Coordinates of N, CA, C and O in Angstrom, one line a residue:
M1 N 41.2 22.5 58.3 CA 41.0 21.6 58.2 C 39.4 21.2 57.2 O 38.6 21.6 58.0
R2 N 39.6 20.7 56.0 CA 38.0 20.9 55.3 C 37.4 19.4 55.7 O 38.1 18.3 56.0
A3 N 36.2 19.4 55.9 CA 35.3 18.3 56.5 C 35.2 17.3 55.2 O 35.4 17.8 54.2
K4 N 35.5 15.8 55.5 CA 35.6 15.0 54.4 C 34.1 14.8 53.7 O 33.1 15.1 54.1
E5 N 34.0 14.9 52.1 CA 32.9 15.1 51.6 C 32.7 13.6 51.9 O 33.0 12.7 51.4
V6 N 31.1 13.0 51.7 CA 30.4 11.8 51.5 C 29.9 12.0 50.3 O 28.7 12.8 49.8
P7 N 30.1 11.0 49.3 CA 29.6 10.8 48.2 C 28.0 10.4 48.5 O 27.2 9.6 49.4
V8 N 26.9 11.1 47.1 CA 25.6 10.7 47.5 C 25.5 9.6 47.0 O 25.9 9.6 45.5
T9 N 24.7 8.8 46.6 CA 23.7 7.5 45.9 C 22.1 7.6 46.4 O 21.8 8.1 47.3
C10 N 21.8 6.9 45.3 CA 20.2 7.2 45.0 C 20.0 6.0 44.6 O 20.3 5.1 44.0
R11 N 18.6 5.6 45.0 CA 17.7 4.2 44.6 C 16.3 4.9 44.5 O 16.0 5.4 45.2
I12 N 16.0 4.4 44.2 CA 14.3 4.5 43.8 C 14.1 3.1 44.5 O 14.3 1.8 44.1
G13 N 12.4 3.0 44.8 CA 11.9 2.2 45.2 C 12.4 2.3 47.1 O 13.3 2.0 47.3
G14 N 11.4 1.8 47.7 CA 11.5 1.5 49.0 C 10.4 1.4 50.2 O 9.5 2.2 49.8
E15 N 10.2 0.7 51.5 CA 9.0 0.6 51.8 C 9.5 1.7 53.3 O 8.3 1.8 53.7
E16 N 10.9 2.2 53.3 CA 10.8 3.4 54.2 C 9.7 4.4 54.6 O 9.2 4.2 55.6
L17 N 9.7 4.7 53.2 CA 8.7 6.0 53.4 C 6.9 5.9 53.7 O 7.1 6.3 54.9
P18 N 6.7 4.8 53.3 CA 5.1 4.1 53.6 C 5.1 3.8 55.2 O 3.9 4.1 55.5
R19 N 6.3 3.0 55.5 CA 6.3 2.6 57.1 C 6.5 4.0 58.0 O 5.4 3.6 58.6
H20 N 6.9 4.7 57.7 CA 6.8 5.6 58.5 C 5.3 6.6 58.3 O 4.9 7.0 59.5
L21 N 4.9 6.7 57.3 CA 3.5 7.8 57.1 C 2.7 6.2 57.8 O 1.9 7.3 58.3
E22 N 2.4 5.5 57.5 CA 1.9 4.6 58.5 C 1.6 4.8 59.7 O 0.9 4.6 60.8
R23 N 3.2 4.9 60.6 CA 3.4 5.2 62.1 C 2.4 6.3 62.3 O 2.2 6.7 63.5
L24 N 3.0 7.5 61.6 CA 2.7 8.5 61.7 C 1.1 9.0 61.8 O 0.6 9.7 62.5
Y25 N 1.0 8.9 60.6 CA -0.4 9.4 60.1 C -1.4 8.2 60.2 O -2.6 7.9 59.7
G26 N -1.3 7.0 60.3 CA -2.3 5.9 60.3 C -2.3 4.9 59.1 O -1.6 5.3 58.5
P27 N -3.1 3.6 59.0 CA -2.9 2.8 57.9 C -3.4 3.4 56.5 O -3.0 2.5 55.8
R28 N -4.2 4.6 56.3 CA -4.9 4.9 55.1 C -3.8 5.4 54.7 O -3.4 6.2 53.4
A29 N -2.7 6.2 56.0 CA -1.7 7.7 55.0 C -0.9 6.9 53.5 O -0.7 7.8 52.7
P30 N -0.6 5.9 53.6 CA 0.7 5.6 52.7 C -0.3 5.4 51.0 O 0.0 5.7 50.3
G31 N -1.4 5.6 51.2 CA -2.5 5.6 50.2 C -2.2 7.4 49.5 O -2.4 7.3 48.6
A32 N -1.6 7.8 50.5 CA -0.6 9.6 49.8 C 0.0 9.2 48.5 O -0.1 10.5 47.7
L33 N 0.5 8.4 48.9 CA 1.6 8.4 48.1 C 1.1 7.8 46.7 O 2.3 7.1 45.5
E34 N -0.2 7.0 46.4 CA -0.3 6.6 44.7 C 0.3 7.5 43.5 O -0.5 8.1 43.9
G35 N 0.7 6.6 42.6 CA 1.0 7.4 41.8 C 2.6 7.9 41.8 O 2.9 8.6 40.8
Y36 N 3.3 7.7 43.1 CA 4.7 8.3 43.5 C 5.3 6.6 43.0 O 5.2 6.0 44.6
T37 N 6.6 7.3 43.2 CA 7.6 6.1 43.8 C 8.7 6.8 44.1 O 9.2 8.0 43.9
P38 N 9.0 6.5 45.5 CA 10.2 6.7 46.2 C 11.8 6.7 45.8 O 11.8 6.2 45.0
L39 N 12.3 7.9 46.0 CA 13.9 8.1 45.6 C 14.3 8.6 46.7 O 14.3 9.7 47.2
Y40 N 15.3 7.9 46.9 CA 15.8 7.9 48.5 C 17.5 8.0 48.0 O 18.3 7.5 47.2
C41 N 17.9 9.5 48.5 CA 19.2 9.9 47.9 C 19.6 10.1 49.5 O 19.7 10.6 50.5
S42 N 21.1 9.4 49.5 CA 21.7 9.3 51.4 C 23.5 10.0 50.7 O 24.1 9.6 49.4
G43 N 24.0 10.7 51.8 CA 24.9 11.1 51.5 C 25.6 11.6 53.5 O 25.2 10.3 53.7
G44 N 25.2 12.0 53.7 CA 25.5 12.6 55.6 C 24.5 12.4 55.8 O 24.0 11.9 57.2
F45 N 23.3 12.6 54.8 CA 21.8 11.7 55.7 C 21.0 11.8 54.5 O 21.5 11.7 53.5
T46 N 19.7 11.0 54.6 CA 18.7 10.5 53.7 C 17.7 11.7 53.5 O 17.0 11.5 54.3
E47 N 17.6 11.9 52.0 CA 16.5 12.7 51.6 C 15.9 11.9 50.6 O 16.0 11.5 50.0
V48 N 14.2 12.4 51.0 CA 13.6 11.3 50.0 C 12.3 12.2 48.9 O 11.8 13.1 49.2
Y49 N 12.7 11.7 48.3 CA 11.7 12.7 47.0 C 11.1 11.6 46.4 O 11.1 10.2 46.5
L50 N 9.8 12.0 45.7 CA 8.5 11.4 45.1 C 8.4 11.6 43.8 O 8.4 12.9 43.0
L51 N 9.1 10.5 43.1 CA 8.4 10.6 41.4 C 7.4 10.2 40.8 O 6.6 9.0 41.1
R52 N 7.1 11.2 39.7 CA 5.5 10.5 39.1 C 6.3 9.3 38.1 O 7.6 9.6 37.5
Q53 N 5.7 8.9 37.6 CA 5.9 7.5 36.4 C 6.9 8.2 35.2 O 7.9 7.5 35.1
P54 N 6.5 9.0 34.5 CA 7.6 9.6 33.4 C 9.0 10.1 34.2 O 9.8 9.7 33.3
L55 N 9.1 10.6 35.4 CA 10.4 11.1 35.6 C 11.1 9.6 36.3 O 12.3 9.8 36.0
V56 N 10.6 8.6 36.4 CA 11.1 7.4 37.4 C 12.0 6.8 36.0 O 13.1 6.7 36.3
G57 N 11.9 6.5 34.7 CA 12.3 6.3 33.4 C 13.8 7.1 33.4 O 15.0 6.6 33.1
A58 N 13.4 8.3 33.5 CA 14.6 9.2 33.4 C 15.9 9.2 34.3 O 16.9 9.3 34.2
V59 N 15.3 9.1 35.7 CA 16.1 8.7 36.8 C 16.7 7.6 36.7 O 18.0 7.3 37.3
E60 N 16.2 6.6 36.3 CA 17.0 5.2 36.1 C 17.8 5.4 35.5 O 19.0 4.5 35.1
A61 N 17.8 5.9 34.1 CA 18.8 6.4 33.0 C 20.0 6.8 33.7 O 20.9 6.5 33.4
L62 N 19.6 8.1 34.2 CA 20.6 8.5 35.2 C 21.8 8.0 36.0 O 22.8 7.7 36.2
L63 N 20.8 7.0 36.8 CA 21.7 5.8 37.7 C 22.7 4.8 36.9 O 23.7 5.1 37.5
R64 N 21.7 4.3 35.7 CA 22.5 3.5 35.0 C 24.1 4.2 34.3 O 24.8 3.9 34.4
A65 N 23.7 5.6 34.2 CA 24.7 6.4 33.5 C 26.3 7.1 34.8 O 27.1 7.5 34.6
G66 N 25.5 6.5 35.9 CA 26.8 6.8 36.7 C 26.2 8.6 37.6 O 27.3 8.6 38.3
R67 N 25.1 8.8 37.3 CA 25.0 10.2 37.5 C 24.1 9.8 39.0 O 23.4 9.3 39.1
V68 N 24.4 11.0 39.8 CA 23.4 11.1 40.9 C 21.8 12.4 40.6 O 22.3 13.5 40.4
P69 N 21.0 11.9 40.3 CA 19.8 12.9 40.1 C 19.4 13.4 41.3 O 18.0 13.1 41.5
Y70 N 20.4 14.2 42.1 CA 19.7 14.6 43.5 C 18.7 15.7 43.5 O 18.6 16.5 42.2
A71 N 17.5 15.4 44.3 CA 16.5 16.6 44.1 C 15.6 16.3 43.1 O 15.0 17.6 42.6
A72 N 15.0 15.1 42.6 CA 13.9 15.0 41.5 C 12.7 14.5 41.7 O 12.6 14.1 43.4
G73 N 11.7 14.8 41.4 CA 10.3 14.9 41.8 C 10.1 15.8 43.3 O 10.6 17.2 43.6
L74 N 8.9 15.4 43.9 CA 8.6 16.2 45.0 C 9.4 15.9 46.3 O 9.4 15.0 46.8
Y75 N 9.8 16.8 46.9 CA 10.2 16.6 48.0 C 9.3 16.0 49.3 O 9.1 16.8 49.8
A76 N 9.9 14.9 49.7 CA 9.0 14.3 50.9 C 9.7 14.4 52.0 O 8.9 14.4 53.2
G77 N 11.0 14.6 52.6 CA 11.2 14.7 54.1 C 12.7 14.0 53.9 O 13.4 13.5 53.2
R78 N 13.4 13.9 55.3 CA 14.2 13.1 55.8 C 14.4 12.1 56.5 O 13.9 12.3 57.6
L79 N 14.8 11.4 56.2 CA 15.1 9.5 57.3 C 16.9 10.4 58.1 O 17.7 11.4 57.5
R80 N 16.2 9.9 59.5 CA 17.3 10.1 60.2 C 17.6 8.8 61.3 O 16.5 7.8 61.1
P81 N 18.7 8.9 61.5 CA 19.2 7.4 62.2 C 18.5 7.5 64.1 O 18.7 6.3 64.6
R82 N 18.3 8.4 64.2 CA 17.4 9.0 65.5 C 16.0 9.4 65.9 O 16.1 10.2 64.5
R83 N 15.5 9.5 66.6 CA 14.2 10.0 66.5 C 14.5 12.0 66.5 O 15.6 12.3 67.3
P84 N 13.7 12.7 65.9 CA 12.6 11.9 65.2 C 13.0 11.2 63.7 O 14.0 11.5 62.7
L85 N 12.7 9.7 63.6 CA 13.3 9.1 61.9 C 12.8 9.4 61.1 O 13.7 9.4 60.0
F86 N 12.1 10.1 60.9 CA 11.5 10.7 59.6 C 11.0 12.4 60.0 O 9.9 12.8 61.1
I87 N 11.2 13.2 59.6 CA 10.8 14.4 59.4 C 10.1 14.9 58.0 O 11.0 14.9 56.4
P88 N 8.7 14.6 57.7 CA 8.2 14.9 56.7 C 8.0 16.5 56.3 O 8.2 17.3 56.8
S89 N 8.1 16.6 54.8 CA 7.9 18.3 54.1 C 6.2 18.2 54.7 O 5.6 17.6 54.3
H90 N 6.6 20.3 54.6 CA 5.2 20.3 54.6 C 4.1 19.9 53.3 O 2.6 19.4 53.5
L91 N 5.0 20.0 52.1 CA 4.2 19.3 50.9 C 3.6 17.9 51.2 O 2.4 17.7 50.7
L92 N 4.6 17.1 51.9 CA 4.1 15.8 52.1 C 2.6 15.4 52.9 O 2.1 15.0 52.6
V93 N 3.1 16.4 54.0 CA 2.2 16.3 55.2 C 0.6 16.7 54.6 O -0.2 16.6 54.7
E94 N 0.9 17.9 54.2 CA -0.4 18.5 53.4 C -1.3 17.5 52.2 O -2.5 17.7 52.2
R95 N -0.3 17.0 51.8 CA -0.9 15.8 50.7 C -1.6 14.6 51.8 O -2.6 14.0 51.3
V96 N -1.0 14.6 52.4 CA -1.4 13.3 53.5 C -2.6 13.6 54.1 O -3.9 12.8 53.9
Y97 N -3.1 14.9 54.8 CA -4.3 15.8 55.1 C -5.0 15.4 54.0 O -6.6 15.7 54.1
G98 N -4.8 15.9 52.8 CA -6.0 16.0 51.7 C -6.4 14.8 51.5 O -7.4 14.3 51.3
Y99 N -5.5 14.0 51.5 CA -6.1 12.1 51.3 C -6.8 11.9 52.3 O -7.9 11.3 52.3
L100 N -6.7 11.9 53.5 CA -6.7 11.4 54.8 C -8.2 12.4 55.1 O -9.4 11.9 55.7
G101 N -8.3 13.5 54.7 CA -9.3 14.3 54.7 C -9.6 14.8 55.7 O -11.0 15.3 56.5
G102 N -8.6 14.9 56.6 CA -8.4 15.5 58.5 C -7.0 15.8 59.0 O -6.0 15.6 58.2
Y103 N -6.9 16.6 59.6 CA -5.6 16.9 60.1 C -5.2 15.5 61.7 O -6.3 15.2 62.1
S104 N -4.4 15.1 61.4 CA -3.5 14.3 63.1 C -1.9 14.8 63.2 O -1.3 15.2 62.2
R105 N -1.7 14.5 64.3 CA -0.1 14.9 64.6 C -0.4 16.8 64.3 O 0.9 17.2 63.9
A106 N -1.1 17.6 64.8 CA -0.8 19.0 64.6 C -1.6 19.9 65.4 O -2.7 19.5 66.4
L107 N -0.9 20.8 65.6 CA -1.2 22.4 66.1 C -1.8 23.3 65.4 O -0.9 23.7 64.3
Q108 N -2.9 23.6 65.2 CA -3.5 24.5 64.5 C -3.4 26.1 65.7 O -3.8 26.0 66.8
L109 N -2.7 26.9 65.2 CA -2.3 28.2 65.8 C -2.8 29.4 65.1 O -3.5 29.4 64.1
A110 N -3.8 30.3 66.2 CA -4.2 31.8 65.7 C -2.9 32.9 64.9 O -1.5 32.2 64.8
E111 N -3.4 33.4 64.3 CA -2.5 34.1 62.8 C -0.9 34.9 63.7 O -0.5 34.5 63.2
A112 N -1.0 35.4 65.1 CA 0.2 36.1 65.8 C 1.0 34.9 65.8 O 2.0 35.0 65.6
G113 N 0.6 33.7 66.3 CA 1.4 32.3 66.4 C 2.1 32.0 65.0 O 3.0 31.7 65.3
V114 N 1.4 32.4 64.0 CA 2.0 31.7 62.7 C 2.7 32.5 62.5 O 4.1 32.2 61.8
R115 N 2.6 34.0 62.3 CA 3.9 34.6 62.4 C 5.0 34.7 63.0 O 5.9 35.0 62.4
S116 N 4.7 34.5 64.4 CA 6.1 33.7 64.8 C 6.9 33.1 64.6 O 8.3 32.9 64.6
V117 N 6.3 31.7 64.3 CA 6.6 30.4 64.0 C 7.4 30.7 62.2 O 8.6 30.0 62.2
L118 N 7.1 31.8 61.7 CA 7.6 32.0 60.7 C 8.8 32.7 60.3 O 9.4 33.0 59.9
Y119 N 8.9 33.8 61.6 CA 10.5 33.8 61.9 C 11.3 33.2 63.0 O 12.5 33.3 63.2
G120 N 11.1 31.6 63.0 CA 11.6 30.4 63.1 C 11.7 30.2 64.9 O 12.8 30.0 65.5
R121 N 10.9 31.0 65.3 CA 10.4 30.6 67.0 C 9.5 29.3 66.9 O 8.9 29.5 65.9
D122 N 9.4 29.0 68.5 CA 9.0 27.8 68.7 C 7.4 28.5 69.1 O 6.5 29.6 69.1
A123 N 6.3 27.1 69.0 CA 5.0 27.5 69.0 C 4.8 27.5 70.6 O 5.0 26.4 71.1
L124 N 4.1 28.7 70.9 CA 3.7 29.0 72.5 C 2.1 28.3 72.4 O 1.0 28.2 71.7
R125 N 2.1 27.9 73.8 CA 0.9 27.6 74.2 C -0.6 28.5 74.1 O -1.7 28.5 73.6
E126 N 0.1 30.0 74.5 CA -1.0 30.6 74.0 C -1.6 30.9 72.9 O -2.7 31.5 72.2
S127 N -0.9 30.5 71.7 CA -1.1 30.5 70.2 C -2.2 29.6 70.2 O -2.4 29.7 68.4
V128 N -1.8 28.7 70.7 CA -3.0 26.9 70.0 C -4.1 27.8 69.9 O -4.6 27.9 70.9
A129 N -5.0 27.5 68.7 CA -6.6 27.6 68.6 C -7.1 25.7 68.3 O -7.9 25.8 69.1
S130 N -6.5 25.5 68.4 CA -7.0 23.8 68.1 C -6.0 22.7 68.2 O -4.4 23.2 67.6
C131 N -6.3 21.5 68.4 CA -5.3 20.2 68.7 C -6.1 19.4 68.3 O -6.8 19.2 68.4
H132 N -4.8 18.6 67.3 CA -5.1 17.5 66.7 C -4.2 16.3 66.9 O -3.3 16.2 66.9
E133 N -5.2 15.1 67.7 CA -4.5 13.9 68.3 C -3.8 12.9 67.0 O -4.1 13.3 65.8
P134 N -3.2 12.1 67.0 CA -2.0 11.8 68.4 C -0.8 13.0 68.4 O -0.3 13.4 67.2
L135 N -0.5 13.2 69.5 CA 0.8 14.1 69.7 C 1.3 13.3 70.5 O 1.2 12.2 71.9
E136 N 3.1 12.9 70.7 CA 3.7 12.2 71.1 C 4.9 13.6 71.3 O 5.7 13.8 70.6
A137 N 5.3 13.5 72.8 CA 6.6 14.4 73.1 C 7.9 14.0 72.3 O 7.9 12.7 71.8
E138 N 8.3 14.9 71.9 CA 9.6 14.4 70.9 C 9.9 14.1 69.7 O 10.6 13.4 69.1
D139 N 8.6 13.7 69.2 CA 8.1 13.5 67.5 C 7.5 14.3 66.9 O 7.0 15.9 67.5
V140 N 7.5 14.5 65.4 CA 6.9 15.5 64.6 C 5.3 16.1 65.1 O 4.8 15.1 65.4
V141 N 5.4 17.1 65.1 CA 4.1 17.3 64.9 C 3.7 19.1 63.8 O 5.1 19.3 63.7
S142 N 2.6 19.0 63.1 CA 2.5 20.0 62.2 C 2.2 21.3 62.7 O 1.4 21.2 64.0
I143 N 2.9 22.2 62.2 CA 1.9 23.9 62.8 C 1.3 24.5 61.7 O 1.9 24.7 60.7
L144 N -0.2 24.4 61.9 CA -0.8 24.8 61.0 C -1.4 26.5 60.9 O -1.4 26.5 62.3
G145 N -1.7 26.9 59.9 CA -2.5 28.1 60.4 C -4.2 27.9 60.2 O -4.6 27.3 59.6
Q146 N -5.1 28.9 60.3 CA -6.3 28.7 60.8 C -6.8 28.6 58.9 O -7.8 28.2 58.9
D147 N -5.9 28.4 58.1 CA -6.3 28.5 56.9 C -5.9 27.0 56.7 O -6.3 26.7 55.2
G148 N -5.6 26.3 57.3 CA -5.2 24.8 57.1 C -4.2 24.3 56.7 O -3.7 23.2 56.2
R149 N -3.2 25.5 56.2 CA -2.1 24.8 55.3 C -1.2 24.7 56.3 O -1.2 25.0 57.5
V150 N -0.2 24.0 56.0 CA 1.3 23.8 57.0 C 2.0 24.3 57.2 O 3.0 24.4 55.7
Y151 N 2.0 25.2 57.8 CA 3.2 26.5 57.9 C 5.1 26.2 58.3 O 6.1 27.0 58.0
A152 N 5.0 24.8 59.3 CA 6.1 24.6 59.9 C 5.7 23.3 60.3 O 4.7 22.3 60.4
I153 N 7.2 22.6 60.4 CA 7.4 20.8 61.2 C 7.9 21.1 62.7 O 8.8 22.0 62.8
G154 N 7.5 20.5 63.5 CA 7.7 20.6 64.9 C 8.2 19.5 65.8 O 7.8 18.6 64.9
L155 N 9.0 19.6 66.7 CA 8.9 18.7 67.7 C 8.2 18.6 68.9 O 8.2 19.7 69.7
S156 N 7.0 17.9 69.2 CA 5.8 17.9 70.4 C 6.7 18.3 71.3 O 7.8 17.4 71.4
E157 N 6.2 18.9 72.1 CA 6.6 19.1 73.5 C 5.9 18.4 74.7 O 5.8 18.5 75.8
V158 N 4.6 18.1 74.0 CA 3.8 17.5 75.0 C 3.0 16.3 74.4 O 3.5 15.8 73.2
S159 N 2.4 15.0 75.3 CA 2.2 13.9 74.6 C 0.3 13.8 75.1 O 0.0 14.1 76.1
G160 N -0.2 14.1 74.1 CA -1.7 14.6 74.2 C -2.3 15.9 73.8 O -1.8 16.4 75.0
C161 N -3.2 15.9 73.6 CA -3.7 17.5 73.4 C -4.2 17.9 74.9 O -4.2 18.9 75.0
D162 N -4.4 17.0 75.8 CA -5.2 17.3 77.3 C -4.1 17.7 77.8 O -4.4 18.9 78.8
S163 N -3.0 17.3 77.6 CA -1.8 18.1 78.6 C -1.8 19.8 78.3 O -0.9 20.5 79.1
L164 N -2.5 19.7 77.2 CA -2.0 21.6 76.7 C -2.7 22.7 78.1 O -2.5 23.7 78.5
T165 N -3.7 21.8 78.8 CA -4.4 22.8 80.1 C -3.9 22.7 80.9 O -4.0 23.7 81.6
R166 N -2.7 22.0 81.3 CA -1.7 22.6 82.0 C -0.6 23.3 82.2 O 0.2 23.2 83.2
L167 N -0.9 23.9 80.8 CA 0.7 24.4 80.6 C -0.1 26.1 80.5 O -0.8 26.5 80.1
G168 N 1.4 26.9 80.7 CA 0.6 28.5 80.6 C 1.1 29.0 79.6 O 1.6 28.5 78.7
G169 N 0.6 30.2 79.5 CA 0.5 30.6 78.1 C 1.8 30.6 77.4 O 1.6 30.5 76.0
R170 N 3.1 31.2 78.0 CA 4.4 31.3 77.2 C 5.1 30.0 77.3 O 6.0 29.9 76.5
E171 N 4.4 28.8 77.5 CA 5.5 27.9 77.0 C 5.1 27.4 75.7 O 4.2 27.0 75.7
V172 N 6.5 27.0 75.6 CA 6.3 25.6 74.3 C 5.6 24.8 74.4 O 6.0 23.6 75.4
V173 N 4.9 24.7 73.2 CA 4.6 23.5 72.7 C 5.0 22.4 71.8 O 4.9 21.2 71.8
A174 N 5.5 23.2 70.7 CA 6.2 22.7 69.8 C 7.4 23.5 69.5 O 7.6 24.6 69.5
R175 N 9.0 23.0 69.3 CA 10.3 23.6 68.8 C 9.9 23.2 67.3 O 10.1 22.3 66.9
T176 N 9.9 24.6 67.1 CA 10.0 24.2 65.4 C 11.6 24.0 64.7 O 12.2 24.3 65.0
I177 N 11.5 23.4 63.9 CA 12.2 22.6 63.2 C 12.6 23.0 61.7 O 14.0 22.9 61.4
F178 N 11.7 23.2 61.5 CA 11.5 23.9 59.7 C 10.5 24.8 59.8 O 9.2 24.5 60.2
D179 N 10.5 25.5 59.2 CA 9.2 26.9 58.8 C 9.5 27.2 57.5 O 10.9 27.2 56.8
L180 N 8.7 27.7 56.7 CA 8.2 28.1 55.6 C 9.2 29.5 55.5 O 10.0 29.9 54.6
G181 N 9.3 30.7 56.4 CA 10.3 31.4 56.5 C 11.5 31.3 56.0 O 12.2 32.2 55.5
W182 N 12.1 29.9 56.2 CA 13.2 29.7 55.9 C 13.6 29.9 54.3 O 14.8 30.7 54.0
Y183 N 12.9 30.3 53.5 CA 13.0 30.3 52.2 C 13.4 32.1 51.9 O 14.1 32.1 51.1
L184 N 12.6 32.3 52.8 CA 12.9 33.6 52.6 C 14.2 34.0 53.5 O 14.7 35.6 53.1
R185 N 14.4 33.7 54.5 CA 15.7 33.9 55.1 C 16.8 33.5 54.6 O 18.0 33.2 54.9
G186 N 17.0 33.0 53.1 CA 17.9 32.9 52.8 C 18.0 30.9 52.2 O 19.1 30.8 51.3
G187 N 17.4 30.3 52.9 CA 16.7 29.0 52.4 C 18.3 28.3 51.1 O 18.8 27.8 51.9
T188 N 18.6 28.5 50.1 CA 19.4 27.8 49.4 C 20.8 28.5 49.8 O 21.2 27.3 48.9
V189 N 20.7 29.8 49.8 CA 22.2 29.8 50.6 C 22.6 29.2 51.9 O 21.3 29.4 52.7
P190 N 23.2 29.0 52.1 CA 23.7 28.0 53.4 C 23.6 29.2 54.7 O 24.7 29.1 55.4
R191 N 22.8 30.0 54.7 CA 22.9 30.8 55.9 C 22.5 30.2 57.1 O 23.0 30.7 58.2
E192 N 21.5 29.4 57.0 CA 21.1 28.5 58.2 C 20.9 27.1 57.4 O 20.5 26.8 56.2
S193 N 20.8 26.0 58.5 CA 20.6 24.6 58.2 C 19.2 24.8 58.1 O 18.2 25.6 58.7
K194 N 18.6 23.8 57.2 CA 17.3 23.8 56.7 C 16.4 23.0 58.0 O 15.4 24.2 58.6
Y195 N 17.0 22.2 58.8 CA 16.4 21.5 60.0 C 17.3 22.0 61.1 O 18.3 21.9 61.4
R196 N 16.2 22.6 62.6 CA 17.0 23.1 63.6 C 16.7 21.8 64.5 O 15.9 22.1 65.0
L197 N 17.9 21.3 64.5 CA 17.7 20.0 65.7 C 18.7 19.9 66.1 O 20.1 20.0 66.0
D198 N 18.6 19.7 67.7 CA 19.9 19.5 68.7 C 21.2 18.7 68.8 O 21.4 18.4 68.9
R199 N 20.4 17.6 68.3 CA 21.4 16.2 68.1 C 21.1 15.8 66.6 O 20.0 16.2 65.8

């Protein structure tokens, strides 16, 4: 029996994305959205995109014509009904870090740790080179390389950087839910889902 298809609907604008950025990265973080308008497209879940002003008019015209402009603009992440309530894209997180001039909610890994994560594995304590507060268990954490780029998004297994000192080297500090290796493993071909979440 085939699963029932859920129609996709899109709307322009809304405060959900700025609110989630503020909750995750602080009161200045929504400033990283300046010059962009959020586009929310919902079906079985809600994906968020960022539109530059010239694209807003084109998307509005498509919506008026009854068309669904799915995947327009810069991919910003996914809204969910349960924790984590928002999974930001690596592109959005890098934009926020650039705007803020520093990292937060992040684990920076040694090169071997980044390679492991790019194969879809979890981040281990032995790979952590530095930690950037705040960290909350079961909420999103960025996994950075030594070059400062975001290579994965995970769910933190720890609350606070000081809790890392109590862990053994092979203990998981972040469960990887998305890594850039996904694109190389088939990404757009549905060999594996984009996000790995238990629930």
